[in-house]
XYZ file of C-alpha atoms in Angstrom:
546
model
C 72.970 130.997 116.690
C 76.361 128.981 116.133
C 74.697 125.975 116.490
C 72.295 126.268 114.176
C 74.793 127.195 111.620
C 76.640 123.568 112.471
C 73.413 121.509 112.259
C 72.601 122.174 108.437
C 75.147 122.098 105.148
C 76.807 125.450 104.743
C 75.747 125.933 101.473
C 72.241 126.266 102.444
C 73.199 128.874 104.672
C 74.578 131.023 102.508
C 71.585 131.277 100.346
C 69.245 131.512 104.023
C 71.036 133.693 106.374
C 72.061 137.183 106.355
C 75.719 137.991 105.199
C 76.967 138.539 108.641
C 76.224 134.663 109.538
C 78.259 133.619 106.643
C 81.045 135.442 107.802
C 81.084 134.201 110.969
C 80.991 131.105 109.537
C 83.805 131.223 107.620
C 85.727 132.780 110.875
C 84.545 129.526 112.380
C 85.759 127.740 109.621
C 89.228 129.365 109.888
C 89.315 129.127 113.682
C 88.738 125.463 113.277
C 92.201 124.681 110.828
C 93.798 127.310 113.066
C 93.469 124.739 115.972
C 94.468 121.957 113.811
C 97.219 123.558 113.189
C 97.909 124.076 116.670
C 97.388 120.499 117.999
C 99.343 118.979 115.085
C 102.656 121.708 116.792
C 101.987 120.153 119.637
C 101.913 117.025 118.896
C 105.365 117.583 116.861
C 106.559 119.596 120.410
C 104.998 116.043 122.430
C 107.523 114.038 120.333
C 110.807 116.047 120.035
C 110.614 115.841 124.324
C 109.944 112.590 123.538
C 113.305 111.733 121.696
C 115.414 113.935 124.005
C 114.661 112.460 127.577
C 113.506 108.937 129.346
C 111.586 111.579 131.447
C 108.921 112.722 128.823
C 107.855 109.076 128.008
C 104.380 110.070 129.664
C 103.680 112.513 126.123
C 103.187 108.714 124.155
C 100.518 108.734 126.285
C 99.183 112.293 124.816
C 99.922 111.663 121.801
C 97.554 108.064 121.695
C 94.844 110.436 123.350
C 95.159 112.698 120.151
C 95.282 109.549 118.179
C 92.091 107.929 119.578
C 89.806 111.311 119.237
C 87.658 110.462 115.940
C 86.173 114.037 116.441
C 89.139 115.384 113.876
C 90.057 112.060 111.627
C 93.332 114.793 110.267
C 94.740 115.559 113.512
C 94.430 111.395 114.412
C 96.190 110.113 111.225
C 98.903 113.204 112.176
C 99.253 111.492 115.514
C 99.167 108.158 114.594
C 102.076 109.384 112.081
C 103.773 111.061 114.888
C 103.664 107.648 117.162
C 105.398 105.374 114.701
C 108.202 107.740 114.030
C 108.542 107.764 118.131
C 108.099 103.611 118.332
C 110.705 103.331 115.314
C 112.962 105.314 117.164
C 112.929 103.164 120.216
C 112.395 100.016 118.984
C 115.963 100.655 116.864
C 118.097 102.064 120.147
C 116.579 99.027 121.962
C 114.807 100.640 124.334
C 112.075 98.061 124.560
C 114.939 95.166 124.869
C 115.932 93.527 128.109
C 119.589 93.340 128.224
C 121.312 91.922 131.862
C 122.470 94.345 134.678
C 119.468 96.088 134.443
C 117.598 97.540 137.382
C 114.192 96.807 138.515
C 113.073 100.311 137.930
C 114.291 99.887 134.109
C 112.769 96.556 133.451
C 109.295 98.506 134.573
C 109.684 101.157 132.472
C 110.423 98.715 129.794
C 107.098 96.739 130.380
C 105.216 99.745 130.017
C 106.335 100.761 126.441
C 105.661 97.342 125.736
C 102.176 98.023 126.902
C 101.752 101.117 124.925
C 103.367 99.496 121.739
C 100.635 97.219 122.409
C 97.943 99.880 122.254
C 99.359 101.654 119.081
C 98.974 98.428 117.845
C 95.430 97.919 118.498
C 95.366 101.739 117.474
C 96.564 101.132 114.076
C 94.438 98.259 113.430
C 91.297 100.092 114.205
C 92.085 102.783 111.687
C 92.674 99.858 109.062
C 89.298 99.270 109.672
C 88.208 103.107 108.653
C 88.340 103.512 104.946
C 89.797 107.446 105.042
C 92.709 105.886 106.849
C 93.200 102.594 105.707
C 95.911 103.141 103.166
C 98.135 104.978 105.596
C 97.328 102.483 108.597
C 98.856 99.610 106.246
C 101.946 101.681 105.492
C 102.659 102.177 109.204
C 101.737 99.261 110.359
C 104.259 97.193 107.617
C 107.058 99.541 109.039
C 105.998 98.997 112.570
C 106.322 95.007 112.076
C 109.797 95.606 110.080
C 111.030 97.402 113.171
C 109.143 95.134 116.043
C 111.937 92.212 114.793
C 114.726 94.625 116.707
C 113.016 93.631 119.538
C 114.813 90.560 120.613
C 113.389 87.232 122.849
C 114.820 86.147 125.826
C 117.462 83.755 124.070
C 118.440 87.319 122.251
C 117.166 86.011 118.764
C 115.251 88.168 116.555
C 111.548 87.024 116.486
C 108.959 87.684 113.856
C 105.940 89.174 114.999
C 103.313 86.909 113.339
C 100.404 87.909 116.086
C 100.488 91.342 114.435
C 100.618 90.475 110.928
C 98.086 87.649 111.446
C 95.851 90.754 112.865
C 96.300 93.251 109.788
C 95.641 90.041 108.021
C 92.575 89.350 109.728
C 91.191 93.025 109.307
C 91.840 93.023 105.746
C 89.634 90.323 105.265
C 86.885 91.332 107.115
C 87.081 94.716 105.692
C 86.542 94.754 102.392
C 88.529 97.447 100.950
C 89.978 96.196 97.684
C 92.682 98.854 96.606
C 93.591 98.156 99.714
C 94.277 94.184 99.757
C 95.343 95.081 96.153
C 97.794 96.901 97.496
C 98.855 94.340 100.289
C 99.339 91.775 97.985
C 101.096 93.614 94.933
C 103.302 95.604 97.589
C 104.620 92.614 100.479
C 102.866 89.735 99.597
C 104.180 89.525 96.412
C 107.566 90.453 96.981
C 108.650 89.258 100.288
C 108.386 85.472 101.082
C 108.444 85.315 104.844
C 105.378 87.556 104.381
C 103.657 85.548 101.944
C 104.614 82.317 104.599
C 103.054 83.730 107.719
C 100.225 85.342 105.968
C 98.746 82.203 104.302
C 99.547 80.858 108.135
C 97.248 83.378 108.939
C 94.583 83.252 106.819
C 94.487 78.839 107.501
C 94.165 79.839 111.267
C 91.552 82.286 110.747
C 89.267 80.161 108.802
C 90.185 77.281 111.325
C 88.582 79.790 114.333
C 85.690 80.533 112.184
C 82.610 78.185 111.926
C 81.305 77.464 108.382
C 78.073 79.295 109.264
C 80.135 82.271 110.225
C 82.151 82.948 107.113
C 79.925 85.455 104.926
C 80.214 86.357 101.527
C 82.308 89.337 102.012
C 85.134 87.384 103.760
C 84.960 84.747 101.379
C 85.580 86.441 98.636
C 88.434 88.606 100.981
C 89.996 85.619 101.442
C 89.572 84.179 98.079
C 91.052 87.504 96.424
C 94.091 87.081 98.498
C 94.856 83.688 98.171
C 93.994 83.758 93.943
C 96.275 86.792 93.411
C 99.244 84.488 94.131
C 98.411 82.976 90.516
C 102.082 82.246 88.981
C 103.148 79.474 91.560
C 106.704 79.371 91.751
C 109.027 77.492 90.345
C 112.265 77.308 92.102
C 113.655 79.225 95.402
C 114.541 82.455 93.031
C 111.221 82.914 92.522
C 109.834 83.141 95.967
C 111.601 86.765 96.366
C 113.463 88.422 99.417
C 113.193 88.542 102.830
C 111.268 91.579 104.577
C 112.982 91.034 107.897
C 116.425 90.122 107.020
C 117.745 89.676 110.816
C 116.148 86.118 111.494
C 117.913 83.292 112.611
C 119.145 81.511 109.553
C 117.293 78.166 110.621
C 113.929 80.027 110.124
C 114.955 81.710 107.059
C 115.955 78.167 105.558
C 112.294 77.246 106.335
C 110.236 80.492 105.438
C 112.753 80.292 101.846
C 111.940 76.673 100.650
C 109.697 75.828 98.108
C 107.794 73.102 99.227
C 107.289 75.051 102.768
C 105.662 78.225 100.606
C 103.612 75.361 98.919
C 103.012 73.317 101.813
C 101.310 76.696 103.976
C 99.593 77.966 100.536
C 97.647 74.160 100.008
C 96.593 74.690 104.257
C 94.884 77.973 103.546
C 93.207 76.443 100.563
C 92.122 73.168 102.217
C 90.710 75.007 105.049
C 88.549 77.278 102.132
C 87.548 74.599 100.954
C 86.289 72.388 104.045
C 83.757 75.800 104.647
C 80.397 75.166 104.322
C 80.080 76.361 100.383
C 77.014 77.574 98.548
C 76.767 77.282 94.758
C 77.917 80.536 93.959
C 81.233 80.314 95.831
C 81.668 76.458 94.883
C 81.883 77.958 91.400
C 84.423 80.777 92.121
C 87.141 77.647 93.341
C 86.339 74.859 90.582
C 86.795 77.919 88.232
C 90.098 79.207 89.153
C 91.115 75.037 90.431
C 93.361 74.255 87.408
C 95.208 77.484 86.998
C 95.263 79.216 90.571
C 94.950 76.401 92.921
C 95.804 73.004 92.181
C 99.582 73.848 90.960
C 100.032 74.952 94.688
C 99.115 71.612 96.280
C 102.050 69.407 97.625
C 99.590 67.015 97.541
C 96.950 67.228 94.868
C 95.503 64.047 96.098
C 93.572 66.287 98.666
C 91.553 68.032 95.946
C 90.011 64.749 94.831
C 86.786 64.366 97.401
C 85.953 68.507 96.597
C 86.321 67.848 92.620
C 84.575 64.660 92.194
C 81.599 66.082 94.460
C 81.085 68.759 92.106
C 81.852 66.767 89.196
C 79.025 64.538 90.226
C 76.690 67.377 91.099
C 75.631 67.618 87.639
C 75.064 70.610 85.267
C 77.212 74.153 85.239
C 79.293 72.880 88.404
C 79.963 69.938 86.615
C 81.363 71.873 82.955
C 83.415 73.690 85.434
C 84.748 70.626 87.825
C 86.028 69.259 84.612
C 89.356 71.422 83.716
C 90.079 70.152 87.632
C 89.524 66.804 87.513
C 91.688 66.846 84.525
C 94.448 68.173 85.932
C 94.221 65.054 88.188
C 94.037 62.805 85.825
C 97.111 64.417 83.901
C 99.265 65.077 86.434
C 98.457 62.639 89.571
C 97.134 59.704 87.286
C 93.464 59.843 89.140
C 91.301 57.017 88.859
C 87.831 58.029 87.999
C 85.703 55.425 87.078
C 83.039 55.450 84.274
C 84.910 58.795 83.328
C 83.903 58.833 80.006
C 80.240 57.854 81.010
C 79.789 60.575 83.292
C 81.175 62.887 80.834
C 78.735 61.772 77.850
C 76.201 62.645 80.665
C 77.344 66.311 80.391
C 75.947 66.556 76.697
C 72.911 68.033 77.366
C 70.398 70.305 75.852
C 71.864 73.039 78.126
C 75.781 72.481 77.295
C 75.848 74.561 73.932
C 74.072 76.860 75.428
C 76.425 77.426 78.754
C 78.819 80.095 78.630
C 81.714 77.826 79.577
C 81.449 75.896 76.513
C 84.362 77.027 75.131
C 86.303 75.321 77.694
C 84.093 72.615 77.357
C 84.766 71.669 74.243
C 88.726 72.401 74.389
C 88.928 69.775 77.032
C 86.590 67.556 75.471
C 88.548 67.939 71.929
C 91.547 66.946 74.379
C 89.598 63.618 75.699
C 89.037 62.403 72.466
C 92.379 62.802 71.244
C 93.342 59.313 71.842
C 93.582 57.069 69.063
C 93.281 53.962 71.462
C 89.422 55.112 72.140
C 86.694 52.330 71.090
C 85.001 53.669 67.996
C 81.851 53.197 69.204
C 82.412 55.270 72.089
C 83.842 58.049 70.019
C 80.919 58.069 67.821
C 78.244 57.983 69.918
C 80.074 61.861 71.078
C 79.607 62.946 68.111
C 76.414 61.854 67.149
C 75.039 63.379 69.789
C 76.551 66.472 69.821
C 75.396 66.964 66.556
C 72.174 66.131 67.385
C 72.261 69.140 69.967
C 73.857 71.078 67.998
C 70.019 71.239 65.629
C 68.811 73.392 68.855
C 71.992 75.350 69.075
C 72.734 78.593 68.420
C 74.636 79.900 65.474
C 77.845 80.284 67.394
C 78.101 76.781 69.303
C 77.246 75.163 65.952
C 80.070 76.944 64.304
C 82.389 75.428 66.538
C 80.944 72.096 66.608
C 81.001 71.385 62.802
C 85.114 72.019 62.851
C 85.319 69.267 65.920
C 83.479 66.527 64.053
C 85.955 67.271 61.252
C 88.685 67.152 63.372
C 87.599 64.116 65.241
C 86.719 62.046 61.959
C 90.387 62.638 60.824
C 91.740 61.292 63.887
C 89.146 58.743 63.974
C 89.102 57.478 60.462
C 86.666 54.869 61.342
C 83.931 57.435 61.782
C 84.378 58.247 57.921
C 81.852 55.587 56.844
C 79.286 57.255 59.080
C 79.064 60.381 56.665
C 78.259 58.007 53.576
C 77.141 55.028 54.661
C 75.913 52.681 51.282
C 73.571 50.068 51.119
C 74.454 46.962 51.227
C 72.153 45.152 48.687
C 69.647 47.026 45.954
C 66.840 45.444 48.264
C 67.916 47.207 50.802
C 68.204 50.418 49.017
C 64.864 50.384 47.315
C 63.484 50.246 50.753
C 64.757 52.847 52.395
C 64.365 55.217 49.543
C 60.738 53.993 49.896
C 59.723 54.072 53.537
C 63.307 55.516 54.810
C 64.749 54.576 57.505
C 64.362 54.699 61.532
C 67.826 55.958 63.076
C 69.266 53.121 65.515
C 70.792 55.606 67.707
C 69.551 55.850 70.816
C 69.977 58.969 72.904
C 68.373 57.708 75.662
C 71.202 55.093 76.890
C 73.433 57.038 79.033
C 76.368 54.689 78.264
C 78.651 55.971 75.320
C 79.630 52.067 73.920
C 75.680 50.871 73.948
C 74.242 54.082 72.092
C 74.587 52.402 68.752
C 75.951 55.344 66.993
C 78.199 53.364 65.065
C 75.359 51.938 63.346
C 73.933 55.394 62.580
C 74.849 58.220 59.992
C 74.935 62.201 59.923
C 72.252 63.186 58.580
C 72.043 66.215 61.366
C 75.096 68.002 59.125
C 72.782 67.733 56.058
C 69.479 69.826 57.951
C 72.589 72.311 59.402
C 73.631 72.601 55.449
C 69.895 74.684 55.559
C 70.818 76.515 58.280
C 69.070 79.692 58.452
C 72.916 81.603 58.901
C 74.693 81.807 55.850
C 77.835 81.498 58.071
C 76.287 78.165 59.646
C 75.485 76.520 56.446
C 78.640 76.899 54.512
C 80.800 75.722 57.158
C 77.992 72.771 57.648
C 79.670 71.994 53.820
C 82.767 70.743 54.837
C 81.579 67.394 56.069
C 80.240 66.936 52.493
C 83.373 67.645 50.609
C 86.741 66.056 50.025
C 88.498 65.627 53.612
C 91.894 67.959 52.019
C 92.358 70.297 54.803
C 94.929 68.125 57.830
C 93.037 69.823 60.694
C 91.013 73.229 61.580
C 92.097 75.220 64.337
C 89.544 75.527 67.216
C 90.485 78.375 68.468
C 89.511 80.388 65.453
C 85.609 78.726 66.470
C 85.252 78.464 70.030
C 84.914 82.397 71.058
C 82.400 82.942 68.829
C 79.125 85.059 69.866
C 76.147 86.035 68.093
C 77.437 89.373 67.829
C 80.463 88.873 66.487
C 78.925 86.462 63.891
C 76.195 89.445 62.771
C 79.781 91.980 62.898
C 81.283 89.321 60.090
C 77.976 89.378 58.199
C 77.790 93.240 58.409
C 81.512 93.722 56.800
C 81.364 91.836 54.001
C 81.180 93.417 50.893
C 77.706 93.140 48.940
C 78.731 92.690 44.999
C 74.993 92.655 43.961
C 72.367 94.016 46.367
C 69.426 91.595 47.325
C 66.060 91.830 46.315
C 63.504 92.380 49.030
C 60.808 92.825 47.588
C 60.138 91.534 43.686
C 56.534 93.617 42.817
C 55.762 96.604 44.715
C 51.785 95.999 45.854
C 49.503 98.914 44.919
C 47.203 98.018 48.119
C 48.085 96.419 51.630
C 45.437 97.414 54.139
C 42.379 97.463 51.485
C 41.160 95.161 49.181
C 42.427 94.910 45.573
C 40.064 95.694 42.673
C 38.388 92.180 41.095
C 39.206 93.253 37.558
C 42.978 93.384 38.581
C 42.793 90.303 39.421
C 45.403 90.227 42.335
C 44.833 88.535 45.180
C 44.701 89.776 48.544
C 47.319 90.513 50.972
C 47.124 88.072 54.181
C 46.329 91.093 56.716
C 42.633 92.049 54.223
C 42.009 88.702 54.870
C 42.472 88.362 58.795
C 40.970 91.996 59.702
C 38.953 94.721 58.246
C 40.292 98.568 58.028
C 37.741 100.976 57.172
């Protein structure tokens, strides 16, 4: 039966059924684009009457019916096609404008091809939603806005229809189709700035509608996607790009083209992000793209302060990352943060050579350090006790670490004695090499000037000088030698993995190869012969083989 061919694959058929079955599927198969074929003529037949005479208006109607049946998504995306070139065409011989002198009977037929522009446009929207038609939907839906600005108000000025692009907007974000939002943002975001002005309009209204509860992950990171792509803030007016509807009243195109307008609706779409009801994971997405993708976009960076010093104060990975923003306050709107430097000594913990933001880490805290008008006990008791961590390290924080300290003591000076630090009196020599002596640091005391590190030496670079990595204990050997070189350059340390340190190892050249194993033993499971008089390997000793 025909409808048992339908229900299953047709490849299973083919293998099942007799030969005659398979033919008549195929005829069915053929029959089917035959129709296609036929609907998309008429649908081409539908719009040509359309063009020529007032009097075949009724085919839009058709033509949405063929739109709206799902049952053949090809012949719908043909339709939808069709409709657009039909609305372009009347939207640019003004046939949905009201001019005076017209008749009652005119201003009706008007109103309803207003109505059905208003259904294509819920039409096209829905297939934005579908992901076979999604791409196409956006194309014609861009040149349906570009054309809806013929369409002028009642004063006769050209109006921008921000409803509908606040709607594409809207489905964009709450479908998640990425080439898709790629491609909004690369192809009209990017290069037209009365789009960019009413879509971050948008996007601050829609998450002003939305509760914080309401706002999943998906549209988060929608939104988030959009709003990061924008990246390179610009700089002056050339940079915001052209105009995508070029007929606007020059007092709106004044606003939509200034620079602290773009900036001014770019900082409301992030606020509004950021007053949503965050969990850690999405907390972490903002503080990490604060300095570079957000903050430069704020009129009024000030606004950023309660967010940053929240997370700042939230302790461990939230507050590494919080860091690189709350410096960008401090640089560039001369924030006030008390204690800074004590909240940031909290931050050296067992955990912080271990996180993978420690390179950026320790690039902003080489840059917090830098000052030469620091106390020196503060500035010691940082390094002290990041060489202290850095015995528990791994291999490719310490390699970074031991570069800082030499850095630091040559901008610090003061910290030189701590290296070689020599007894005062023989008495007091004699002593220590006797009993030796109890460190006065104290790690404990979570304020940097009260640590008494100043009082204490390094003797942590002299157990990282036996570092089981060769790589670790030569460059543990600078600290002991003449201070010739100026400065080292960090970034030459700080992207360092245990990989690539095992790659360096592996590439040297070996002049002599090492010796594994010295005397080759005659027995290792059984045990040796007493005249031989070798002693017994370890495993004889723990278990018996027989």
């Amino acid at each position: 039966m025909p409808s048992t061919i339908h229900d299953k694959p047709l490849k299973r058929k083919r293998v099942n059924v007799p030969e005659k079955a398979s033919k008549r599927t195929r005829s069915q198969s053929s029959d089917e684009e035959d129709d296609a074929d036929d609907r998309q003529a008429e649908i081409l037949l539908l719009e040509e009457e359309i063009l020529k005479s007032k009097k075949s208006y009724n085919n839009i109607t058709v033509i949405q019916g063929f739109a709206k049946n799902q049952d053949d998504p090809e012949v719908a995306l043909f339709a939808a096609v069709s409709l657009c070139r039909v609305f372009l065409r009347l939207l640019a011989s003004g046939s949905l404008s009201r001019k005076a002198g017209q008749s009652e009977r005119e201003l009706v037929v008007i109103q309803w091809l207003k109505d059905r522009l208003s259904d294509y446009r819920k039409l096209l929207l829905a297939a934005l939603g579908e992901e076979h038609s999604t791409s196409t939907a956006l194309t014609l839906s861009m040149r349906l806005l570009k054309a809806e600005t013929q369409t002028a108000s009642d004063r006769g000025d050209a109006i921008f229809p921000k409803e509908f692009l606040a709607s594409i907007v809207e489905v964009l974000v709450q479908k998640k189709f990425e080439e898709v939002q790629e491609e909004f943002c690369e192809k009209y975001l990017g290069e037209y700035a009365d789009l960019r002005f009413h879509a971050f309009q948008a996007l601050s209204n829609i998450l002003s509608s939305h509760d914080a509860s309401s706002i999943d992950d998906d549209m988060f990171d929608s939104i988030f996607d959009m709003l990061s792509f924008f990246d390179q803030v610009p700089q002056d007016t050339d940079d915001l790009g052209s105009l995508y509807v070029s007929n606007l009243p020059q007092k709106k195109s004044d606003v939509i083209l200034s620079l602290y307008q773009q900036k001014k609706q770019c900082q409301s779409a992030w606020v509004a992000l950021l007053r949503c009801n965050l969990d850690r994971r999405q907390r972490k997405r903002l503080l990490e793209a604060m300095a570079e993708s957000i903050a430069p976009w704020f009129t009024q960076p000030e606004l950023l302060m309660d967010f940053l010093t929240d997370s700042y104060n939230a302790g461990g990975s939230l507050s590494l990352i919080a860091l690189s923003g709350v410096f960008y306050l401090i640089q560039n709107r001369n924030l006030d943060y008390p204690s800074f430097y004590q909240k940031l000594y909290s931050l050296l913990d067992a955990d912080v050579l271990h996180s993978k933001h420690r390179s950026k880490f320790m690039r902003l805290l080489d840059t917090f350090l830098s000052s030469s008008h620091l106390p020196a006990a503060l500035v010691a008791s940082f390094l002290k006790k990041l060489l202290r961590l850095s015995l528990n390290a791994p291999p490719s924080a310490i390699v970074a670490v031991i570069p800082w300290a030499y850095n630091l003591i040559r901008r610090h000076p003061t910290l030189a004695f701590m290296i070689h630090r020599v007894m005062r009196t023989p008495e007091a020599k004699a002593a220590v090499e006797s009993n030796g002596m109890e460190d006065p640091f104290d790690e404990r005391e979570t304020d940097p000037i009260h640590t008494k590190a100043i009082d204490s030496c390094l003797w942590e670079v002299v157990q990282l000088q036996s570092h089981y990595h060769p790589m670790v204990a030569t460059i543990a050997k600078i600290l002991s030698e003449q201070f010739t070189k100026q400065w080292y350059n960090m970034e030459d340390f700080l992207d360092h993995s245990y990989s690539s340190l095992v790659e360096a190892e592996l590439s040297k050249s070996v002049k002599k190869p090492p010796v594994v194993e010295f005397m080759i033993p005659k027995r290792i499971f059984l045990p040796n012969d007493p005249e031989t008089g070798v002693e017994d390997s370890l495993m004889v000793k723990l278990w018996e083989f027989e």
